[in-house]
Amino acid sequence: MATPPFLIVAIDGGAASGKSSSSRTLSERFHLLHVDTGSFYRAITAEMLRRGVGAGDLPAVRQTLAELRFGTRLTGRSAEMEIDGRVAGDEIRSREVNDHVSHYAAIPDLRAALVSYQRGLADFGRAHGFRGLVMEGRDIGSAIFPDADCRFFLHAEAGERERRRAGQGLHDQIRERDRIDSSRKTSPLTCPSGAVSIDTTHVSLDQVVEQMAAAVAAQLAPA
Ligand code: CDP
């Protein structure tokens, strides 16, 4: 019997652009494994900070990456990254991690260490009986899964995104993170060519999700 197709949905965009809420909804509606790759960069950043390894100390970053053991735990519908057998907690949303994560994420060796890990989550999703995966980040449709079945790029005016973050009670310099993420040499934040670009500034999350869900449903419908 032929293996059923495994759908790959890529959602990219800047901070507070609506990626997390929309990807969680699509995951639930279509039984897709949910993968928040920002949480991976955040967890590694928290671990580097805990060990006192600065983003500017490349030899120490490389050495630490070689020592860390990455695993995956399924929590609900989400794939969470384990580092040395442990899933990071709320510390990954701290002000300290917000302030440093883009500097670590700009390091090519660190990104390279995550590429095969992220691609391997397709097998993890298949093994757990999902129909596909929805992965959110900055470089999913451009670098991780350029051949994804659906690729979306979400964006919104910076002022609106700052209001959303403040509404969550979080201190987050999103303009600064976006600046660093967009200008780095390796896999910068950009709308991949061919991706569906959606401006979420003035539309409700429900409307955004419906537009995305229609595209996903069209891919899942029998030809
Ligand atoms: O949720 P929010 O938009 O605030 O950020 P996030 O998705 O948790 O990502 C945190 C940071 O990780 C980003 O600002 C990027 O520096 C980095 N990141 C990345 O470089 N590539 C990804 N695929 C995902 C996140």
Coordinates of C-alpha atoms and ligand atoms in Angstrom, one line a residue:
M1 CA 0.0 0.0 0.0
A2 CA 1.3 3.5 -0.9
T3 CA 2.4 5.6 2.1
P4 CA -0.1 8.4 2.6
P5 CA 1.3 11.9 1.8
F6 CA 2.7 13.8 4.7
L7 CA 1.8 17.5 4.4
I8 CA 4.4 20.2 5.2
V9 CA 3.1 23.7 6.1
A10 CA 5.7 26.4 6.6
I11 CA 4.9 29.6 8.4
D12 CA 7.4 32.4 8.6
G13 CA 7.3 36.0 9.9
G14 CA 8.7 38.5 12.3
A15 CA 8.0 38.7 16.0
A16 CA 4.4 38.8 17.1
S17 CA 3.2 38.5 13.5
G18 CA 0.6 35.8 14.4
K19 CA 2.6 32.7 13.6
S20 CA 2.1 30.8 16.9
S21 CA -1.7 31.3 17.1
S22 CA -2.3 30.4 13.5
S23 CA 0.0 27.4 13.5
R24 CA -1.5 26.0 16.7
T25 CA -5.0 26.3 15.2
L26 CA -4.0 24.6 11.9
S27 CA -2.3 21.9 13.9
E28 CA -5.5 21.2 15.8
R29 CA -7.8 21.4 12.8
F30 CA -5.8 19.2 10.4
H31 CA -4.0 16.9 12.9
L32 CA -0.6 18.3 12.1
L33 CA 2.5 18.1 14.3
H34 CA 3.1 21.7 15.6
V35 CA 6.7 22.8 15.6
D36 CA 7.7 26.2 17.1
T37 CA 11.3 26.6 15.9
G38 CA 11.7 29.9 17.8
S39 CA 11.5 27.9 21.0
F40 CA 14.5 25.9 19.8
Y41 CA 16.6 29.0 19.3
R42 CA 15.4 30.3 22.6
A43 CA 16.2 27.0 24.5
I44 CA 19.7 26.9 23.1
T45 CA 20.2 30.6 24.0
A46 CA 19.1 30.0 27.5
E47 CA 21.5 27.0 27.8
M48 CA 24.4 29.1 26.4
L49 CA 23.6 31.9 28.8
R50 CA 23.4 29.4 31.7
R51 CA 26.8 28.1 30.8
G52 CA 28.3 31.6 30.4
V53 CA 29.0 31.1 26.7
G54 CA 28.8 34.5 24.9
A55 CA 27.5 34.8 21.3
G56 CA 30.8 36.4 20.4
D57 CA 32.9 33.5 21.6
L58 CA 32.7 31.3 18.5
P59 CA 35.1 28.5 19.7
A60 CA 33.1 28.1 22.9
V61 CA 29.8 28.2 21.1
R62 CA 31.0 25.4 18.8
Q63 CA 32.4 23.4 21.7
T64 CA 29.1 23.7 23.5
L65 CA 27.0 22.7 20.4
A66 CA 29.2 19.6 20.1
E67 CA 28.4 18.7 23.7
L68 CA 24.6 19.2 23.7
R69 CA 22.4 16.2 23.0
F70 CA 19.1 17.2 21.3
G71 CA 16.0 15.0 21.6
T72 CA 12.3 15.5 21.0
R73 CA 9.3 15.2 23.3
L74 CA 5.7 15.2 22.2
T75 CA 3.5 17.5 24.4
G76 CA -0.1 17.6 23.1
R77 CA 0.4 18.2 19.4
S78 CA 3.7 20.0 19.8
A79 CA 7.2 18.8 19.3
E80 CA 9.4 20.2 22.1
M81 CA 13.1 20.1 22.0
E82 CA 15.0 18.3 24.8
I83 CA 18.5 19.4 25.6
D84 CA 20.3 16.8 27.5
G85 CA 17.0 15.1 28.3
R86 CA 15.3 18.3 29.6
V87 CA 12.6 20.6 28.0
A88 CA 13.3 24.2 28.9
G89 CA 10.6 26.1 30.8
D90 CA 9.4 29.7 31.0
E91 CA 12.9 31.0 31.2
I92 CA 13.0 30.9 27.4
R93 CA 10.5 33.9 27.3
S94 CA 12.6 35.9 29.7
R95 CA 13.9 39.4 29.0
E96 CA 17.5 38.1 29.0
V97 CA 16.7 35.5 26.3
N98 CA 14.7 38.1 24.2
D99 CA 17.7 40.4 24.3
H100 CA 20.2 37.7 23.2
V101 CA 18.5 35.2 21.0
S102 CA 18.9 37.0 17.7
H103 CA 22.7 37.2 18.3
Y104 CA 23.0 33.5 18.8
A105 CA 20.5 32.8 15.9
A106 CA 22.8 34.7 13.6
I107 CA 25.7 32.2 14.1
P108 CA 26.0 29.9 11.1
D109 CA 27.2 26.9 13.1
L110 CA 24.3 27.1 15.4
R111 CA 21.8 27.3 12.6
A112 CA 23.5 24.4 10.8
A113 CA 23.2 22.3 14.0
L114 CA 19.4 22.8 13.9
V115 CA 18.8 22.2 10.1
S116 CA 18.9 18.4 10.2
Y117 CA 17.2 18.3 13.6
Q118 CA 14.3 20.3 12.2
R119 CA 14.0 18.3 9.0
G120 CA 14.0 15.1 11.0
L121 CA 10.8 16.1 12.8
A122 CA 8.9 15.0 9.6
D123 CA 9.8 11.4 10.5
F124 CA 8.9 12.1 14.1
G125 CA 5.5 13.4 13.0
R126 CA 4.9 10.4 10.7
A127 CA 5.9 8.0 13.5
H128 CA 3.4 9.6 15.8
G129 CA 0.5 9.3 13.3
F130 CA 0.2 12.9 12.3
R131 CA -1.1 13.8 8.8
G132 CA 1.7 16.4 8.4
L133 CA 3.5 19.1 10.3
V134 CA 3.1 22.9 10.6
M135 CA 6.4 24.5 11.4
E136 CA 6.8 28.2 12.3
G137 CA 9.9 30.3 12.3
R138 CA 12.0 32.7 10.2
D139 CA 13.6 30.4 7.5
I140 CA 11.2 27.4 7.2
G141 CA 9.9 28.1 3.7
S142 CA 13.2 29.4 2.5
A143 CA 15.8 27.1 4.0
I144 CA 14.4 24.2 6.0
F145 CA 11.5 23.1 3.8
P146 CA 11.7 25.1 0.5
D147 CA 9.5 22.5 -1.1
A148 CA 6.8 22.7 1.5
D149 CA 3.2 22.0 0.3
C150 CA 2.1 25.4 1.8
R151 CA 4.3 28.3 2.6
F152 CA 3.0 31.4 4.3
F153 CA 4.7 34.6 5.3
L154 CA 2.9 36.7 8.0
H155 CA 3.7 40.3 8.6
A156 CA 2.2 43.3 10.4
E157 CA 3.1 46.9 11.1
A158 CA 5.7 47.1 13.9
G159 CA 3.5 49.3 16.2
E160 CA 0.7 46.8 16.0
R161 CA 3.1 43.9 16.8
E162 CA 4.5 45.9 19.8
R163 CA 0.9 46.4 21.1
R164 CA 0.3 42.6 20.8
R165 CA 3.5 41.8 22.8
A166 CA 2.7 44.4 25.5
G167 CA -0.8 43.0 25.7
Q168 CA 0.9 39.7 26.7
G169 CA 2.7 41.5 29.4
L170 CA 6.1 40.8 27.8
H171 CA 9.1 43.0 27.5
D172 CA 10.4 42.4 23.9
Q173 CA 12.3 44.7 21.6
I174 CA 10.8 43.3 18.5
R175 CA 12.1 46.0 16.1
E176 CA 15.6 45.3 17.2
R177 CA 15.2 41.5 16.9
D178 CA 13.6 41.9 13.4
R179 CA 16.5 44.2 12.4
I180 CA 19.1 41.6 13.4
D181 CA 17.1 38.6 12.0
S182 CA 16.5 40.4 8.7
S183 CA 20.1 41.5 8.2
R184 CA 22.1 38.3 9.1
K185 CA 24.0 36.6 6.4
T186 CA 22.7 33.0 7.0
S187 CA 19.0 32.4 6.4
P188 CA 17.7 35.9 7.1
L189 CA 14.1 36.6 7.8
T190 CA 12.5 37.2 4.4
C191 CA 9.4 36.3 2.5
P192 CA 10.4 33.3 0.4
S193 CA 9.5 33.7 -3.3
G194 CA 6.3 31.9 -4.0
A195 CA 5.1 32.0 -0.4
V196 CA 1.6 33.4 0.3
S197 CA 2.2 36.8 2.0
I198 CA -0.5 37.9 4.5
D199 CA -0.6 41.3 6.2
T200 CA -2.2 40.7 9.6
T201 CA -2.2 44.3 10.8
H202 CA -5.9 45.0 10.3
V203 CA -7.4 41.6 10.0
S204 CA -8.6 39.3 12.8
L205 CA -6.7 36.1 13.6
D206 CA -9.8 34.2 12.6
Q207 CA -9.7 35.7 9.1
V208 CA -6.0 34.9 8.7
V209 CA -6.5 31.3 9.9
E210 CA -9.5 30.8 7.5
Q211 CA -7.3 32.0 4.5
M212 CA -4.5 29.6 5.5
A213 CA -6.9 26.7 6.3
A214 CA -8.5 27.0 2.9
A215 CA -5.0 26.6 1.3
V216 CA -4.2 23.6 3.5
A217 CA -7.5 21.9 2.9
A218 CA -7.0 22.3 -0.9
Q219 CA -3.7 20.4 -0.5
L220 CA -5.3 17.6 1.5
A221 CA -8.3 17.2 -0.8
P222 CA -8.0 14.2 -3.1
A223 CA -7.0 15.3 -6.7
Ligands
CDP1 O1 7.7 34.4 18.9 P1 8.6 35.5 18.5 O2 8.3 35.9 17.1 O3 8.9 36.5 19.4 O4 10.0 34.8 18.3 P2 10.4 33.3 18.2 O5 9.7 32.7 17.0 O6 10.3 32.7 19.5 O7 11.9 33.4 17.7 C1 12.9 33.9 18.6 C2 14.2 34.3 17.8 O8 14.7 33.0 17.3 C3 14.0 35.1 16.6 O9 14.0 36.5 16.9 C4 15.2 34.7 15.7 O10 16.3 35.4 16.1 C5 15.3 33.2 16.1 N1 14.8 32.3 15.1 C6 15.4 32.1 13.9 O11 16.5 32.7 13.7 N2 15.0 31.2 13.0 C7 13.9 30.5 13.2 N3 13.4 29.6 12.3 C8 13.1 30.7 14.4 C9 13.6 31.7 15.3

